[in-house]
């Protein structure tokens, strides 16, 4: 069966510090991978998605970047955190391809980031 | 503009009671609609999925309906339990590969004893 891991679970960082959140998927190959942010009282906002190693698409301009160094590893980074980067970060995966079954996304447990 | 609106924003009910959550969408083209349950501090988990031709889908005590003509969906929870306390998110997919998901802001349900 497929599983998705995120770490750390919680993180408190000062403004201006760097960030690295990691997401790994097990039990599947060539997944689509996604990073979302969920701010308090807001819906999920897609930040980045990737259809393959080294292929990253950004949905919104921001202070963050993403990388996919391996097929099942997705990393969210920042060089200098802002207060507005606080939120709940979710990684998700889906089966590569088209059709209604293929675009079901499976979410990880999330990382709660607080920037002080 | 593709949008998904959910109501109410929050809801408090007594254990054992039924409730209905609403989702209106303006997404085109339309591929499918999912309801997710998100426990506090956890990732969302899919409850149901409906395509254009389906107008009802059940998953235990959860029953989702879809009216593609009026672009409305509802999630009905029967005989609520304390464990139903969560945020329920309506997600609509446009007819594209997996990146084209439009998320509602969710309804926060609190079930009290």
mmCIF file of C-alpha atoms in Angstrom, chain B residues 5-6 22 28 31 34-35 40-41 53 86 90 94 105-106 111:
data_model
loop_
_atom_site.group_PDB
_atom_site.id
_atom_site.type_symbol
_atom_site.label_atom_id
_atom_site.label_comp_id
_atom_site.label_asym_id
_atom_site.label_seq_id
_atom_site.Cartn_x
_atom_site.Cartn_y
_atom_site.Cartn_z
ATOM 1 C CA UNK B 5 -18.275 28.021 -1.926
ATOM 2 C CA UNK B 6 -19.230 26.059 1.174
ATOM 3 C CA UNK B 22 -23.597 22.547 1.292
ATOM 4 C CA UNK B 28 -15.843 24.656 -15.863
ATOM 5 C CA UNK B 31 -14.747 16.429 -14.085
ATOM 6 C CA UNK B 34 -15.016 15.096 -3.897
ATOM 7 C CA UNK B 35 -15.741 15.567 -0.242
ATOM 8 C CA UNK B 40 -7.591 18.949 13.230
ATOM 9 C CA UNK B 41 -3.874 18.991 12.489
ATOM 10 C CA UNK B 53 -23.431 11.327 -14.227
ATOM 11 C CA UNK B 86 -13.697 17.848 11.708
ATOM 12 C CA UNK B 90 -15.559 20.199 -1.018
ATOM 13 C CA UNK B 94 -11.799 20.492 -13.845
ATOM 14 C CA UNK B 105 -12.679 26.689 2.482
ATOM 15 C CA UNK B 106 -14.441 23.937 4.357
ATOM 16 C CA UNK B 111 -20.324 17.324 17.519
#
